[in-house]
mmCIF file of C-alpha atoms and ligand atoms in Angstrom:
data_model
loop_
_atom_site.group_PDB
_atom_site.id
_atom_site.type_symbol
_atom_site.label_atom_id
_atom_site.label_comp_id
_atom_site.label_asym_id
_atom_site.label_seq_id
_atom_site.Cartn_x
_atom_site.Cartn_y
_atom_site.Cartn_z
ATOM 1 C CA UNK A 1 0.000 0.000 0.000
ATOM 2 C CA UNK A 2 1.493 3.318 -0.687
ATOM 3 C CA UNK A 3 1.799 6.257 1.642
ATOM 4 C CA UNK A 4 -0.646 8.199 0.184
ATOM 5 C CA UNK A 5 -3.706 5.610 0.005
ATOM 6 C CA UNK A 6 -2.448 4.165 3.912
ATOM 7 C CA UNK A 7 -2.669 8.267 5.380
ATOM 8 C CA UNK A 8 -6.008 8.468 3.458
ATOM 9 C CA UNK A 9 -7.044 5.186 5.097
ATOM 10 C CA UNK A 10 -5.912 6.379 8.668
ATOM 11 C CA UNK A 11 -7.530 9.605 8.167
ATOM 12 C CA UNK A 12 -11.014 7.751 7.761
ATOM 13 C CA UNK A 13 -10.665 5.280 10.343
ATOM 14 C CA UNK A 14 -10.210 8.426 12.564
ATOM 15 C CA UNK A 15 -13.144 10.118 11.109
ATOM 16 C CA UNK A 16 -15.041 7.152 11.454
ATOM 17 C CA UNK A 17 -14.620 6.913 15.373
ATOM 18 C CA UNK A 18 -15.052 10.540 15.614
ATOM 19 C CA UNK A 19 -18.053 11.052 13.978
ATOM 20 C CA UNK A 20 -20.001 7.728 14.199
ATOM 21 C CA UNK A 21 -19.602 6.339 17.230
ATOM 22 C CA UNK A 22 -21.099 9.067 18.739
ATOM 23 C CA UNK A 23 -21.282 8.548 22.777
ATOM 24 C CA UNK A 24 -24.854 6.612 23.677
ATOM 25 C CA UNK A 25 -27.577 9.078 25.013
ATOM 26 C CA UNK A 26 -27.671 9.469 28.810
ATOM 27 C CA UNK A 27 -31.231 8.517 30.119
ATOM 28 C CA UNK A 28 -32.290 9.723 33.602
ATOM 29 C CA UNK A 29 -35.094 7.484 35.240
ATOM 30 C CA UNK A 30 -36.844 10.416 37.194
ATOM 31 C CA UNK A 31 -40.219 10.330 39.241
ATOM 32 C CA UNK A 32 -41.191 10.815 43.150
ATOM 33 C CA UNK A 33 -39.848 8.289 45.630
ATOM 34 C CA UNK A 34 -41.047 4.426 45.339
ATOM 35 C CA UNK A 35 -42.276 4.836 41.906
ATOM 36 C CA UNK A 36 -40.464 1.496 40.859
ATOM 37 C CA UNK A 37 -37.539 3.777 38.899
ATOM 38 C CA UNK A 38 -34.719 1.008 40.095
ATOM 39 C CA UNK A 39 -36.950 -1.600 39.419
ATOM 40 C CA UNK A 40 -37.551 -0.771 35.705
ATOM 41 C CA UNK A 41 -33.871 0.208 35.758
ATOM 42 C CA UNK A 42 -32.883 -3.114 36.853
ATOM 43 C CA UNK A 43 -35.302 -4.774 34.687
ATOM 44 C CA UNK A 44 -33.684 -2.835 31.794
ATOM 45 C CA UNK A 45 -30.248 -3.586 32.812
ATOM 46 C CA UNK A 46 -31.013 -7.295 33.368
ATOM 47 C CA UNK A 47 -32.278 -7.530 29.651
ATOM 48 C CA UNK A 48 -29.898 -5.757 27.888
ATOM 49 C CA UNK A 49 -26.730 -6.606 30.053
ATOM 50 C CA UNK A 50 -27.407 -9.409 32.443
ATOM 51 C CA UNK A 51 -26.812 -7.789 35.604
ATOM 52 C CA UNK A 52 -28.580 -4.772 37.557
ATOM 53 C CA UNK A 53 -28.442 -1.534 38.886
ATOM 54 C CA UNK A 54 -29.414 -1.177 42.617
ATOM 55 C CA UNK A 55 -31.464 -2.281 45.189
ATOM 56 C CA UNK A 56 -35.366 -1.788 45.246
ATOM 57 C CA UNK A 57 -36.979 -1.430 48.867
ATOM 58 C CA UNK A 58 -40.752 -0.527 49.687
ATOM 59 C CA UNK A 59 -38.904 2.065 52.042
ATOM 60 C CA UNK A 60 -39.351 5.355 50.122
ATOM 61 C CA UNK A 61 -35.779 7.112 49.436
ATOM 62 C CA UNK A 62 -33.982 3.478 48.753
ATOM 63 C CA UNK A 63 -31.934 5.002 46.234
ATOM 64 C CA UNK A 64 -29.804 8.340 47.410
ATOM 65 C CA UNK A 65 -27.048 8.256 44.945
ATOM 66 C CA UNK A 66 -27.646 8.463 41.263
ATOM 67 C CA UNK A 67 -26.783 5.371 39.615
ATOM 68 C CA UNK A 68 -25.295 4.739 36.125
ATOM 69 C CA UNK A 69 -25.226 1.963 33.546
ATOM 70 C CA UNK A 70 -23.541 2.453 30.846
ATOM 71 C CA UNK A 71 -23.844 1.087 27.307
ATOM 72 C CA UNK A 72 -27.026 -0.382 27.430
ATOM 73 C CA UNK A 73 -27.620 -1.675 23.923
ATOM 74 C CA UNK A 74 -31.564 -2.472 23.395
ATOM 75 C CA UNK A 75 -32.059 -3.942 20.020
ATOM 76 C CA UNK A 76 -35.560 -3.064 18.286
ATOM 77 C CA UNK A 77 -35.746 -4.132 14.684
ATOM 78 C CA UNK A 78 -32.604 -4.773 13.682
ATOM 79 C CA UNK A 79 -31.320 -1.572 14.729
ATOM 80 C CA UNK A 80 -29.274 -1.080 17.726
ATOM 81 C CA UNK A 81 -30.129 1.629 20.339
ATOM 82 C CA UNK A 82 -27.573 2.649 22.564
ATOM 83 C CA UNK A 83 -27.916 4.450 26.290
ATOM 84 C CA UNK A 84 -26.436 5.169 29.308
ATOM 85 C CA UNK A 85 -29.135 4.782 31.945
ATOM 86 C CA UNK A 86 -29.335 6.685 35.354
ATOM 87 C CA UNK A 87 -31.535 5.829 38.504
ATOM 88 C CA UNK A 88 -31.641 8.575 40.108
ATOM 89 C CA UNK A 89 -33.398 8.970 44.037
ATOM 90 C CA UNK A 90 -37.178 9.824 44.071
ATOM 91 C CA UNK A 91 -37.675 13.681 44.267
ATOM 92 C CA UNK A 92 -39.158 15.467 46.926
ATOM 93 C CA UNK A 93 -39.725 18.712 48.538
ATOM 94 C CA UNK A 94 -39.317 16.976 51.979
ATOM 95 C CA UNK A 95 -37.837 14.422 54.129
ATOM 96 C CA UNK A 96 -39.096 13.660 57.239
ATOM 97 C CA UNK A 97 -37.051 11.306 58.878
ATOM 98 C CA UNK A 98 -39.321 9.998 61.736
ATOM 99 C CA UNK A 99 -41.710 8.547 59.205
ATOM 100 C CA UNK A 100 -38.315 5.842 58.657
ATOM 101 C CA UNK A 101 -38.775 4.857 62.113
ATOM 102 C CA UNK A 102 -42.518 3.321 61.262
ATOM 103 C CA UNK A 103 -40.704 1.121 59.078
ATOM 104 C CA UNK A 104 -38.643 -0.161 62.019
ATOM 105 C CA UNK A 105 -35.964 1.719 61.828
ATOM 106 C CA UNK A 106 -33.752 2.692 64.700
ATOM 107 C CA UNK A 107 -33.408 6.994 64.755
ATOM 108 C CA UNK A 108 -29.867 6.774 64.251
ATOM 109 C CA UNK A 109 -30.436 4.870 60.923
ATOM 110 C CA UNK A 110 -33.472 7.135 60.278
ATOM 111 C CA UNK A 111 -31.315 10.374 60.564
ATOM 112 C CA UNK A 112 -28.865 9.109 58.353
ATOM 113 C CA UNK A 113 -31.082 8.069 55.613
ATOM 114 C CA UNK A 114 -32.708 10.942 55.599
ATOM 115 C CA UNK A 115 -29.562 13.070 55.017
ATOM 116 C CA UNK A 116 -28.205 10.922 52.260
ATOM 117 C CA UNK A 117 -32.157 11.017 51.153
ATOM 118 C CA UNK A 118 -31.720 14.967 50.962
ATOM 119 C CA UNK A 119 -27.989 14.587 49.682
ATOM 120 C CA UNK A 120 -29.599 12.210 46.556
ATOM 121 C CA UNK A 121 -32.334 14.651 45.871
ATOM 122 C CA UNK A 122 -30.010 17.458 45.788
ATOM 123 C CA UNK A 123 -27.653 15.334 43.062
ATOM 124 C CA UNK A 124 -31.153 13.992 41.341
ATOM 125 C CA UNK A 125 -31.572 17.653 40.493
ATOM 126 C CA UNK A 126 -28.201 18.211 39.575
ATOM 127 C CA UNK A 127 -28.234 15.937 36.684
ATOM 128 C CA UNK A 128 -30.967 16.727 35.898
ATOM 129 C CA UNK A 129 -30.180 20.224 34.778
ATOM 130 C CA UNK A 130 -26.874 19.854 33.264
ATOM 131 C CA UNK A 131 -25.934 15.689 32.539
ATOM 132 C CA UNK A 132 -29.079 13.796 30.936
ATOM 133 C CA UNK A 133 -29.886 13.896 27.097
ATOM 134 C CA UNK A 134 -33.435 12.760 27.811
ATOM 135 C CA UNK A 135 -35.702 11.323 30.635
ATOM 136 C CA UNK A 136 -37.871 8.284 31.746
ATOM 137 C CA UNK A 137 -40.289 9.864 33.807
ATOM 138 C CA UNK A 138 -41.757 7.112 36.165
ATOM 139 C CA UNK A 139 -45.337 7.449 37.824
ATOM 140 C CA UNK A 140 -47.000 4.815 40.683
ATOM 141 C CA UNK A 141 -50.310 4.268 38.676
ATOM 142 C CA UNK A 142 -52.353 3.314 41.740
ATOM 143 C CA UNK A 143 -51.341 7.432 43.345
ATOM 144 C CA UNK A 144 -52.663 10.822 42.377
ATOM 145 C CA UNK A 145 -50.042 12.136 39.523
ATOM 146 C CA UNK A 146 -51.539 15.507 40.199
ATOM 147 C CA UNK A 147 -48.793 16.590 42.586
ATOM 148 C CA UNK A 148 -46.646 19.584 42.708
ATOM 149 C CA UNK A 149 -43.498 17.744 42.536
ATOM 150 C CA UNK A 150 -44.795 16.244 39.066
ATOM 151 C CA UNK A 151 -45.931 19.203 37.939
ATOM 152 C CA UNK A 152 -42.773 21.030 38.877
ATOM 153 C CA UNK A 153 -40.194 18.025 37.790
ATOM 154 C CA UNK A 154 -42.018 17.911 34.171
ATOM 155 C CA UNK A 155 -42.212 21.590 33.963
ATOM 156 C CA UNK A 156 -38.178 21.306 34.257
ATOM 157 C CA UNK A 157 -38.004 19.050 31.763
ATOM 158 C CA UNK A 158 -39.933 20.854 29.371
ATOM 159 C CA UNK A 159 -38.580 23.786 29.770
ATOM 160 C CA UNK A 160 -34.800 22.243 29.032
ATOM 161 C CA UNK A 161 -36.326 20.690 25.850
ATOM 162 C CA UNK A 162 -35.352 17.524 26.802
ATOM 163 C CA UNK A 163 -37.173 14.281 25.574
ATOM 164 C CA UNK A 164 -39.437 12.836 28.051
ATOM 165 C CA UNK A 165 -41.379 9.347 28.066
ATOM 166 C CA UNK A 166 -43.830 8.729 31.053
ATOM 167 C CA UNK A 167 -44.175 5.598 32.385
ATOM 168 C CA UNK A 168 -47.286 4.772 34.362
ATOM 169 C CA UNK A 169 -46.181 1.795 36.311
ATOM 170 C CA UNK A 170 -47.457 -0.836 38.726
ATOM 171 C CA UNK A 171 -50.425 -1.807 36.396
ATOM 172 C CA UNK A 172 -50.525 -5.239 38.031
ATOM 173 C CA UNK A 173 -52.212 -3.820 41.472
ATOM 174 C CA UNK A 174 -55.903 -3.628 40.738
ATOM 175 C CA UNK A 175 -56.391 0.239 41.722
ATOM 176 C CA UNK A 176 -53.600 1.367 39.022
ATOM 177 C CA UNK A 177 -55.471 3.976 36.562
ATOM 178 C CA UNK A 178 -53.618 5.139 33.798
ATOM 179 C CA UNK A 179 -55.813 7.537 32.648
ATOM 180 C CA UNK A 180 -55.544 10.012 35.469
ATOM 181 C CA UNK A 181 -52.052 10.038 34.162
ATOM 182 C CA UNK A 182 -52.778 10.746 30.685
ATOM 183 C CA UNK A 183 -55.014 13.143 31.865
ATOM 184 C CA UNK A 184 -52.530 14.730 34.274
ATOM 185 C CA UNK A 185 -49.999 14.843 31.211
ATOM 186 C CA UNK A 186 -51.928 15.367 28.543
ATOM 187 C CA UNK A 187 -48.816 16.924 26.160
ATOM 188 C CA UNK A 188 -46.690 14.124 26.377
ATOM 189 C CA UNK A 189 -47.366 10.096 25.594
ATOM 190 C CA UNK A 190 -48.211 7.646 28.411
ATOM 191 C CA UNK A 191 -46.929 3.975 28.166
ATOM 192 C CA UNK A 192 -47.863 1.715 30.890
ATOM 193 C CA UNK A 193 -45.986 -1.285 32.333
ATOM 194 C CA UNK A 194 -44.928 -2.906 35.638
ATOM 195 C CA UNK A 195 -41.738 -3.017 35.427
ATOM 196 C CA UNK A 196 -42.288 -5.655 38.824
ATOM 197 C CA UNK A 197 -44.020 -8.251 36.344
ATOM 198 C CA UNK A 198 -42.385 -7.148 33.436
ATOM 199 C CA UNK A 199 -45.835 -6.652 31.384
ATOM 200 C CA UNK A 200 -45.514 -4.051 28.485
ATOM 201 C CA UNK A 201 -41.876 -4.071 28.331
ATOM 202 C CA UNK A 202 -41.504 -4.926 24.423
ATOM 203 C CA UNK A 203 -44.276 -1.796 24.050
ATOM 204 C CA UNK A 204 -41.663 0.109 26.678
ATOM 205 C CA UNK A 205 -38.645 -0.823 24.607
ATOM 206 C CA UNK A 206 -39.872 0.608 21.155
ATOM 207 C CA UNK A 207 -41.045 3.945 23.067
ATOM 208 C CA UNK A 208 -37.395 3.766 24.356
ATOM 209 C CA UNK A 209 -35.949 3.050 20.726
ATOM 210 C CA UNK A 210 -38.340 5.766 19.520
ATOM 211 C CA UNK A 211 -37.471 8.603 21.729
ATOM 212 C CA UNK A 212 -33.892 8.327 22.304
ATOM 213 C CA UNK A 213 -32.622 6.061 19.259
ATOM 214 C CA UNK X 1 -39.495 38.809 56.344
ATOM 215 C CA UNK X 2 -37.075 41.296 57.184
ATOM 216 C CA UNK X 3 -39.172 44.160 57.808
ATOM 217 C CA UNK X 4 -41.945 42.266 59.330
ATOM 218 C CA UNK X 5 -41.249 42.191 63.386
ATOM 219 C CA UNK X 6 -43.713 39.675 64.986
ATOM 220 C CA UNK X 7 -43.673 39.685 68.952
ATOM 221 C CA UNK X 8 -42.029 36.183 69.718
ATOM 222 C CA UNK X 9 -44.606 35.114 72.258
ATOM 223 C CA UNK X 10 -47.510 34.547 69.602
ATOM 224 C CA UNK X 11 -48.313 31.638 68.375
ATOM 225 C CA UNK X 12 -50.095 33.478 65.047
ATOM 226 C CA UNK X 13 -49.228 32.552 61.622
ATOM 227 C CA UNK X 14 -47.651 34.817 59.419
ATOM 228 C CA UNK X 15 -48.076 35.070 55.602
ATOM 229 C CA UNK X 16 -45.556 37.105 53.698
ATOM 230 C CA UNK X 17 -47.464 38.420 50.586
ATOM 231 C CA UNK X 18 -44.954 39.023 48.020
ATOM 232 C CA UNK X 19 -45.580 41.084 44.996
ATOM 233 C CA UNK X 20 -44.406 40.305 41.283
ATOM 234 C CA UNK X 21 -42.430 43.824 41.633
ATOM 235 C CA UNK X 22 -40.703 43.268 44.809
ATOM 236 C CA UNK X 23 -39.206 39.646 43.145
ATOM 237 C CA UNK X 24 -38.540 40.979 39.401
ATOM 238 C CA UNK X 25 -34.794 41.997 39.065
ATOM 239 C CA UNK X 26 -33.645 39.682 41.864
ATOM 240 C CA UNK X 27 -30.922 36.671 40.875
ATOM 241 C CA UNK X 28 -32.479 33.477 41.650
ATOM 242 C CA UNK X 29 -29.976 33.031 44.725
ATOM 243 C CA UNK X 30 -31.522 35.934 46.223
ATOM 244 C CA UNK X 31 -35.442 35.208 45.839
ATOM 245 C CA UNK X 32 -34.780 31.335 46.900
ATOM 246 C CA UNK X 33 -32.906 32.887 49.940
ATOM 247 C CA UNK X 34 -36.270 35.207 50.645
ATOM 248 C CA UNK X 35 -38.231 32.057 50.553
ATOM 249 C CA UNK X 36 -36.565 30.140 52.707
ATOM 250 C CA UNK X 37 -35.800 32.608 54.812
ATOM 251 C CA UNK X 38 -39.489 33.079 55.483
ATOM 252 C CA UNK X 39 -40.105 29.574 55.330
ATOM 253 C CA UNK X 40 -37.786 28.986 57.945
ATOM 254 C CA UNK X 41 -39.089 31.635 60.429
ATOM 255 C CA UNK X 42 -42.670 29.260 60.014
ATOM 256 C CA UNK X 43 -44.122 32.001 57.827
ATOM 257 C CA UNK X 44 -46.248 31.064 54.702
ATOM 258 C CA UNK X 45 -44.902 32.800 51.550
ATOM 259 C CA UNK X 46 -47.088 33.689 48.785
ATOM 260 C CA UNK X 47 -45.567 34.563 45.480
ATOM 261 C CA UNK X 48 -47.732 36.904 42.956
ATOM 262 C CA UNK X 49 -45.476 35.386 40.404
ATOM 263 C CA UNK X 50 -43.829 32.305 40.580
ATOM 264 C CA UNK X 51 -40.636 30.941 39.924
ATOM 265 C CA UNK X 52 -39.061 29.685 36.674
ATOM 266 C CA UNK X 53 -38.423 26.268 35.829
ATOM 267 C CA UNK X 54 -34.815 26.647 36.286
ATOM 268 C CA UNK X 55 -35.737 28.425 39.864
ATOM 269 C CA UNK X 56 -37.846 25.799 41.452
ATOM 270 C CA UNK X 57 -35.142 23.331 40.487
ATOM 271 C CA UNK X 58 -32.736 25.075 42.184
ATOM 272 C CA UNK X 59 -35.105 25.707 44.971
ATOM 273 C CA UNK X 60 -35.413 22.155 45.421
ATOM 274 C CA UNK X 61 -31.582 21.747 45.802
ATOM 275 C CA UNK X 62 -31.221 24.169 47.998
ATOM 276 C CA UNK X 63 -34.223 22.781 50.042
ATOM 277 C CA UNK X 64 -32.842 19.552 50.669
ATOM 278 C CA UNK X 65 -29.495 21.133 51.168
ATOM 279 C CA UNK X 66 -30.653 22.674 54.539
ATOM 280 C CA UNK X 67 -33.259 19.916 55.980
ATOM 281 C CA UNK X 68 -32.345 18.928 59.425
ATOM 282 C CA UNK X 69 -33.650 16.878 61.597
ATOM 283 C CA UNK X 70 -36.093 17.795 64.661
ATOM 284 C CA UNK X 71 -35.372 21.458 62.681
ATOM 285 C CA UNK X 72 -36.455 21.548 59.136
ATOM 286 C CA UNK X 73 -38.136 19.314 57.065
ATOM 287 C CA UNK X 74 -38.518 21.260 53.982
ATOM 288 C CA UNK X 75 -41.196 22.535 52.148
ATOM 289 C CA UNK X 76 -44.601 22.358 50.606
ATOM 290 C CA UNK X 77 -44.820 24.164 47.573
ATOM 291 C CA UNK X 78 -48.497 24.382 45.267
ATOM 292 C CA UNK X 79 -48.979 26.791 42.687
ATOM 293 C CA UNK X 80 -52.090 27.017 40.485
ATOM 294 C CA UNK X 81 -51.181 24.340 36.915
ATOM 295 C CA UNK X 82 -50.217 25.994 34.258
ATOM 296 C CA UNK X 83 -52.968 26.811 31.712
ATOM 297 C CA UNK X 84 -53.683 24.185 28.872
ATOM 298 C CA UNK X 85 -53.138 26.442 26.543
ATOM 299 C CA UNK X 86 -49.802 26.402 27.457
ATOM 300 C CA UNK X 87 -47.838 29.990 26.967
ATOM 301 C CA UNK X 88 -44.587 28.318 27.333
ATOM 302 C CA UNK X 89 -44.609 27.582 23.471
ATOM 303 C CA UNK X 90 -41.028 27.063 22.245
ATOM 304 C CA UNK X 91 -41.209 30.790 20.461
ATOM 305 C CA UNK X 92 -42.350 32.502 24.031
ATOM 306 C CA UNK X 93 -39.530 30.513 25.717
ATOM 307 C CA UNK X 94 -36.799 31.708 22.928
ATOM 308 C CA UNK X 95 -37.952 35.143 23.690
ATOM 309 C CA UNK X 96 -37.440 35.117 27.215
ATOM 310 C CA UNK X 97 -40.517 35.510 27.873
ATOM 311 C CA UNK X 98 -41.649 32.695 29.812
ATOM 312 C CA UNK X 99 -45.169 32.236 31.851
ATOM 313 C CA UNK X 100 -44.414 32.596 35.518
ATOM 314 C CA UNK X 101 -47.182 34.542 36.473
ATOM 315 C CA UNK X 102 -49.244 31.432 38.508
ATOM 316 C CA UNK X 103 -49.675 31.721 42.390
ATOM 317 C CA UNK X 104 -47.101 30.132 44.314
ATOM 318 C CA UNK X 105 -47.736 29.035 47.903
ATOM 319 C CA UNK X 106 -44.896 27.904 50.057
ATOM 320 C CA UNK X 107 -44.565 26.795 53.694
ATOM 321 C CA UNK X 108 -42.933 24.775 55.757
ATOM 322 C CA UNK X 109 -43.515 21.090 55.284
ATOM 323 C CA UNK X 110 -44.295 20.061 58.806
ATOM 324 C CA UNK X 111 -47.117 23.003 58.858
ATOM 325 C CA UNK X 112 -48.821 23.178 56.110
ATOM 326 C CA UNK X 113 -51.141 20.469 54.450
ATOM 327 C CA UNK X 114 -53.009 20.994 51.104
ATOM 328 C CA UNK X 115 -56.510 19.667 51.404
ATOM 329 C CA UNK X 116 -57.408 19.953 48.150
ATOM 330 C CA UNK X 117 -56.302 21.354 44.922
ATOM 331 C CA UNK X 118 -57.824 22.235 41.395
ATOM 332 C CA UNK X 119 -57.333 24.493 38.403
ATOM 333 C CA UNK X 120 -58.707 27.389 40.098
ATOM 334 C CA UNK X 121 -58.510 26.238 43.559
ATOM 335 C CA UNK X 122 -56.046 25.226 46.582
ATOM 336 C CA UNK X 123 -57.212 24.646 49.805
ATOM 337 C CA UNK X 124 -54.188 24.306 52.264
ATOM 338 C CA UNK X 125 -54.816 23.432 56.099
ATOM 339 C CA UNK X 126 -51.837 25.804 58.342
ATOM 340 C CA UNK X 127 -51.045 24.836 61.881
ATOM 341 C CA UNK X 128 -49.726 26.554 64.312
ATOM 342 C CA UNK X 129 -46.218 26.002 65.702
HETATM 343 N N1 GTP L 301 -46.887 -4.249 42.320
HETATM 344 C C1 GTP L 301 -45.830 -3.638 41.811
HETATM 345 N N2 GTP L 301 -44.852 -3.193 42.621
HETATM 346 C C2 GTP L 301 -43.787 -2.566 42.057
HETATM 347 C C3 GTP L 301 -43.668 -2.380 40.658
HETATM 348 N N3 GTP L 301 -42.510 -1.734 40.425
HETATM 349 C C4 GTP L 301 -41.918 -1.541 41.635
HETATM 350 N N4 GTP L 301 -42.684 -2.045 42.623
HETATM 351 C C5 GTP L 301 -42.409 -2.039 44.056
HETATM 352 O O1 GTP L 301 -42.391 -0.704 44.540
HETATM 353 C C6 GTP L 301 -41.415 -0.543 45.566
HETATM 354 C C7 GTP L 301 -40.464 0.553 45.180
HETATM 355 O O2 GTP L 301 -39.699 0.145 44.074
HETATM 356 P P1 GTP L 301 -38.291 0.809 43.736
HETATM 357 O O3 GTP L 301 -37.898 0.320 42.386
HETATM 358 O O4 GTP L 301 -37.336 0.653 44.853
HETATM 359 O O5 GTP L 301 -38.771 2.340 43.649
HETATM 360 P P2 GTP L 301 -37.882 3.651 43.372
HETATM 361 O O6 GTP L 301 -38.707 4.525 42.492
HETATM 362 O O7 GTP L 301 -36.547 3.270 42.874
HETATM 363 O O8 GTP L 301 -37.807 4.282 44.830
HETATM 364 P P3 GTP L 301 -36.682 5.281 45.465
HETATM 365 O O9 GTP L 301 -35.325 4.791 45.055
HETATM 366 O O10 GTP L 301 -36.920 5.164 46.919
HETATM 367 O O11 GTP L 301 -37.020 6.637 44.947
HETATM 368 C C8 GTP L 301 -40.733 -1.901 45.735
HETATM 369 O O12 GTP L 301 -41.348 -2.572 46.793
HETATM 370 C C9 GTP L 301 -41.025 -2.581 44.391
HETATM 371 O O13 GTP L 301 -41.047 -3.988 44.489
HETATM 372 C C10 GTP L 301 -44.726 -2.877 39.821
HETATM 373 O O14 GTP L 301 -44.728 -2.759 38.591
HETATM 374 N N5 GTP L 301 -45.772 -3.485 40.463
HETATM 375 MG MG1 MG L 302 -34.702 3.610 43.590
#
């Protein structure tokens, strides 16, 4: 090969990683604490990769660090989609610790959750306004969507122009509606699921293909 | 508030009323510091104009930032939803001028309880101290 066509070669092999491979979409997995977020993350991450994320708990404010996967590949149609994913802790606008000690919880342990609760929040927020590309915004179908912390949280969202898919989740418990979420969010597409069960997930997986492919 | 001197020994509520005009021109820093200021004194805060997106975010961090416990256990926060017809269109947004004027209640979390809330309605329960 002569020096000319080899440089020309090396010059688009560079190109190629440079402009191609372009670095896989971060996804956030927002929503208020115990919506299932590091369930449907692990359920994600177990399907795609084989191993998970975190640890879910019916204790509200399980997860207080933001938690990333990376290079989740989901493959819809042929084509691959690739995306970070990030469980972030449930948002609030409060944290009271003494309702941990109804869930047995010594006050020592209480008081500390609670501060790394307020510590996660805090760094929920933060990615959330300068490191996600787009957001999985995950709602407990069986409780009222109409709260301020939705309402705030979506407004963010919006107003950063980021893409945003809601999830109404826990469909399997009998008192889930998902149309007081649609009608709560009427601007932006509902898909339900439980991400527990792992009903709706091909459905979840196209939206996912869809809005951040 | 600053201005406002309540005697120490009641056990009143006190609702800071804050106009549109006495929050326009102020950095964020300083109007989330005004809140929670008067959240922290166990006032209720009414805002004639809300935040911005950006602003409530921040309040949120800086919210959780100073929770303590048996001291402060953040905030409730309802504001009237934003109108269907939605004036935060892309082109209002790119000119700056985006829809903040809805109602913004805020009080401290362990003190206030919203009873109900509607389009054109919030009905919030305030306890004493
Ligand atoms: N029935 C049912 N339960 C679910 C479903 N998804 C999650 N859960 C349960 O809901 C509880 C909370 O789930 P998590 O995944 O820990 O919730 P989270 O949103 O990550 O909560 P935080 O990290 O505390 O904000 C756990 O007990 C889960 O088993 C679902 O689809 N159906
Ligand atoms: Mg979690």
């Amino acid at each position: 090969m002569g020096l000319f066509t080899e440089l020309k070669d090396s010059i688009s092999r560079a190109a190629s990683t440079l402009f191609s491979e372009e670095d896989p979409k971060r996804i956030g997995i927002y929503g208020p604490p115990n919506a299932g977020k590091t369930t449907l993350a692990n359920r994600i991450a177990r399907d795609w990769t084989g191993d998970a994320v975190g640890p879910e708990s019916h204790i509200p404010h399980e997860t207080r660090r933001a938690r990333r996967k990376e290079n989740v590949e989901i493959e819809r149609d042929g084509k691959k989609v690739t995306i970070d994913i990030v469980d972030t802790p449930g948002v609030t606008t409060k944290v009271d610790y003494t309702e941990f000690l109804e869930h047995d919880m010594e006050k020592d342990d209480a008081v500390r959750r609670s501060r790394e609760a307020t510590e996660g929040v805090a760094e929920a927020m933060h990615w959330l306004r300068e490191d996600v590309d787009g957001v999985i915004y995950v709602l407990d179908s069986t409780e009222d969507p109409f709260t301020q912390v939705n309402t705030m949280l979506i407004g963010i969202i919006e107003s950063q122009d980021l893409p945003v898919l809601i999830l109404a989740n826990k469909i399997d418990l009998e008192e889930s509606s998902v149309q007081r979420i649609r009608n709560a969010f009427p601007q932006h597409e509902t898909t339900e699921l439980s991400a527990l069960e792992g009903d709706n997930m091909d459905e979840v997986y196209d939206q996912i293909a869809e809005y951040f492919g | 508030m600053a201005e406002a001197k309540h005697p120490e020994d009641e056990d009143g509520v006190q609702i800071d009323l804050i106009s549109a005009e006495r929050m326009d021109g102020k950095t964020t820093m300083e109007k989330i510091r005004m809140i929670l200021d008067g959240v922290r004194d166990n006032n209720i805060v009414i805002l004639e104009a809300g935040l911005t997106p950006d602003e409530e975010s921040r309040l949120i961090e800086v919210t959780m930032t100073e929770i303590s416990p048996d001291e402060f256990n953040g905030i409730e926060i309802e504001t009237y939803p934003k109108s269907q017809a939605d004036d935060s269109s892309l082109l209002g947004r790119l000119m700056g001028k985006e829809e903040t004027k809805k109602l913004t209640v805020i009080g401290p979390a362990n003190q206030i309880e919203t009873l109900h809330k509607d389009e054109t309605l919030i009905s919030a329960l305030v306890s004493r101290k």
